[in-house]
PDB file of C-alpha atoms in Angstrom:
ATOM      1  CA  UNK Q   1       4.387  -9.397  26.082  1.00 68.00           C
ATOM      2  CA  UNK Q   2       0.723  -8.892  26.498  1.00 77.00           C
ATOM      3  CA  UNK Q   3       1.149  -5.544  28.132  1.00 87.00           C
ATOM      4  CA  UNK Q   4       2.051  -3.956  24.613  1.00 93.00           C
ATOM      5  CA  UNK Q   5      -0.316  -3.770  21.511  1.00 94.00           C
ATOM      6  CA  UNK Q   6       1.250  -4.431  18.126  1.00 92.00           C
ATOM      7  CA  UNK Q   7      -0.142  -3.144  14.858  1.00 90.00           C
ATOM      8  CA  UNK Q   8       1.177  -4.986  11.756  1.00 89.00           C
ATOM      9  CA  UNK Q   9       0.522  -4.596   8.110  1.00 85.00           C
ATOM     10  CA  UNK Q  10      -0.515  -7.597   6.335  1.00 83.00           C
ATOM     11  CA  UNK Q  11       2.575  -8.007   4.042  1.00 79.00           C
ATOM     12  CA  UNK Q  12       2.538 -11.579   2.955  1.00 78.00           C
ATOM     13  CA  UNK Q  13       1.455 -12.989   6.525  1.00 82.00           C
ATOM     14  CA  UNK Q  14      -2.157 -13.538   5.231  1.00 82.00           C
ATOM     15  CA  UNK Q  15      -1.201 -14.857   1.847  1.00 81.00           C
ATOM     16  CA  UNK Q  16       1.324 -17.295   3.476  1.00 84.00           C
ATOM     17  CA  UNK Q  17      -0.933 -18.134   6.299  1.00 86.00           C
ATOM     18  CA  UNK Q  18       1.483 -16.825   8.832  1.00 87.00           C
ATOM     19  CA  UNK Q  19      -0.859 -14.358  10.623  1.00 90.00           C
ATOM     20  CA  UNK Q  20      -0.400 -14.280  14.498  1.00 90.00           C
ATOM     21  CA  UNK Q  21      -3.602 -14.725  16.421  1.00 91.00           C
ATOM     22  CA  UNK Q  22      -3.004 -12.842  19.581  1.00 91.00           C
ATOM     23  CA  UNK Q  23      -5.209 -10.391  21.584  1.00 92.00           C
ATOM     24  CA  UNK Q  24      -2.613  -7.772  21.397  1.00 94.00           C
ATOM     25  CA  UNK Q  25      -1.778  -8.156  17.817  1.00 93.00           C
ATOM     26  CA  UNK Q  26      -3.838  -6.065  15.190  1.00 92.00           C
ATOM     27  CA  UNK Q  27      -3.433  -6.391  11.398  1.00 91.00           C
ATOM     28  CA  UNK Q  28      -4.144  -3.372   9.005  1.00 88.00           C
ATOM     29  CA  UNK Q  29      -6.523  -4.245   6.262  1.00 85.00           C
ATOM     30  CA  UNK Q  30      -4.129  -3.384   3.610  1.00 80.00           C
ATOM     31  CA  UNK Q  31      -0.863  -5.064   2.580  1.00 77.00           C
ATOM     32  CA  UNK Q  32       1.280  -2.307   3.753  1.00 80.00           C
ATOM     33  CA  UNK Q  33       1.067   0.968   5.749  1.00 79.00           C
ATOM     34  CA  UNK Q  34       2.282   2.730   2.669  1.00 79.00           C
ATOM     35  CA  UNK Q  35      -1.086   1.879   0.948  1.00 78.00           C
ATOM     36  CA  UNK Q  36      -2.836   4.230   3.264  1.00 76.00           C
ATOM     37  CA  UNK Q  37      -0.743   7.116   2.038  1.00 76.00           C
ATOM     38  CA  UNK Q  38      -1.816   6.698  -1.578  1.00 82.00           C
ATOM     39  CA  UNK Q  39      -4.822   8.987  -2.320  1.00 86.00           C
ATOM     40  CA  UNK Q  40      -5.883  11.521  -4.764  1.00 88.00           C
ATOM     41  CA  UNK Q  41      -4.886  14.300  -2.518  1.00 89.00           C
ATOM     42  CA  UNK Q  42      -1.453  13.290  -1.545  1.00 88.00           C
ATOM     43  CA  UNK Q  43      -0.707  12.444  -5.260  1.00 88.00           C
ATOM     44  CA  UNK Q  44      -1.769  15.929  -6.356  1.00 91.00           C
ATOM     45  CA  UNK Q  45       0.170  17.464  -3.582  1.00 92.00           C
ATOM     46  CA  UNK Q  46       3.335  15.664  -4.639  1.00 90.00           C
ATOM     47  CA  UNK Q  47       2.607  16.912  -8.492  1.00 92.00           C
ATOM     48  CA  UNK Q  48       2.250  20.499  -7.053  1.00 92.00           C
ATOM     49  CA  UNK Q  49       5.507  20.171  -5.466  1.00 94.00           C
ATOM     50  CA  UNK Q  50       6.896  19.892  -9.086  1.00 94.00           C
ATOM     51  CA  UNK Q  51       4.396  22.261 -10.857  1.00 94.00           C
ATOM     52  CA  UNK Q  52       2.843  24.580  -8.186  1.00 94.00           C
ATOM     53  CA  UNK Q  53       0.724  26.637 -10.747  1.00 95.00           C
ATOM     54  CA  UNK Q  54      -1.319  23.493 -11.757  1.00 94.00           C
ATOM     55  CA  UNK Q  55      -4.924  23.448 -10.558  1.00 93.00           C
ATOM     56  CA  UNK Q  56      -6.767  20.380  -9.425  1.00 92.00           C
ATOM     57  CA  UNK Q  57      -8.845  20.345 -12.784  1.00 93.00           C
ATOM     58  CA  UNK Q  58      -5.502  20.443 -14.908  1.00 94.00           C
ATOM     59  CA  UNK Q  59      -4.076  17.630 -12.777  1.00 94.00           C
ATOM     60  CA  UNK Q  60      -7.165  15.374 -13.162  1.00 91.00           C
ATOM     61  CA  UNK Q  61      -6.949  16.020 -16.950  1.00 93.00           C
ATOM     62  CA  UNK Q  62      -3.264  14.889 -17.035  1.00 89.00           C
ATOM     63  CA  UNK Q  63      -3.215  12.238 -14.399  1.00 87.00           C
ATOM     64  CA  UNK Q  64      -5.673   9.279 -13.379  1.00 91.00           C
ATOM     65  CA  UNK Q  65      -4.959   7.700 -10.124  1.00 88.00           C
ATOM     66  CA  UNK Q  66      -7.061   4.847 -10.961  1.00 90.00           C
ATOM     67  CA  UNK Q  67      -5.014   4.180 -14.211  1.00 93.00           C
ATOM     68  CA  UNK Q  68      -1.832   4.530 -12.170  1.00 88.00           C
ATOM     69  CA  UNK Q  69      -2.945   1.942  -9.756  1.00 87.00           C
ATOM     70  CA  UNK Q  70      -4.156  -0.505 -12.335  1.00 92.00           C
ATOM     71  CA  UNK Q  71      -0.787  -0.090 -14.184  1.00 93.00           C
ATOM     72  CA  UNK Q  72       1.128  -0.610 -10.915  1.00 88.00           C
ATOM     73  CA  UNK Q  73      -0.718  -3.910 -10.249  1.00 88.00           C
ATOM     74  CA  UNK Q  74       0.085  -5.300 -13.851  1.00 93.00           C
ATOM     75  CA  UNK Q  75       3.744  -4.144 -13.533  1.00 91.00           C
ATOM     76  CA  UNK Q  76       4.296  -5.412 -10.026  1.00 89.00           C
ATOM     77  CA  UNK Q  77       2.454  -8.635 -10.367  1.00 90.00           C
ATOM     78  CA  UNK Q  78       5.467 -10.889 -11.201  1.00 92.00           C
ATOM     79  CA  UNK Q  79       7.656  -9.222  -8.758  1.00 90.00           C
ATOM     80  CA  UNK Q  80       5.264  -9.569  -6.151  1.00 86.00           C
ATOM     81  CA  UNK Q  81       4.621 -13.396  -6.987  1.00 88.00           C
ATOM     82  CA  UNK Q  82       8.209 -14.002  -6.837  1.00 92.00           C
ATOM     83  CA  UNK Q  83       8.653 -12.447  -3.469  1.00 86.00           C
ATOM     84  CA  UNK Q  84       5.735 -14.564  -2.331  1.00 84.00           C
ATOM     85  CA  UNK Q  85       7.352 -17.797  -3.544  1.00 90.00           C
ATOM     86  CA  UNK Q  86      10.697 -16.748  -1.981  1.00 90.00           C
ATOM     87  CA  UNK Q  87       9.123 -15.992   1.334  1.00 84.00           C
ATOM     88  CA  UNK Q  88       7.319 -19.340   1.183  1.00 85.00           C
ATOM     89  CA  UNK Q  89      10.353 -21.406   0.577  1.00 89.00           C
ATOM     90  CA  UNK Q  90      12.965 -19.577   2.838  1.00 81.00           C
TER      91      UNK Q  90
END
């Protein structure tokens, strides 16, 4: 239906060469829409929900978003590769 517009996250469409090329389909530039929610500010707010008295400087001394993201990439690499293979073969 070309009267509607669809916004899709990339998921594995790009990796598996399954992107749909239509005028009314737009892909986000990131793997999933949740990736747009990860920012320093949102993480700091989540930390403050548990420890409201912490100031930004204190949080920065305790937590590095860059290190967290690097660690997530390492920890999730095997799982992601496995998922891609499953998607490709199913």
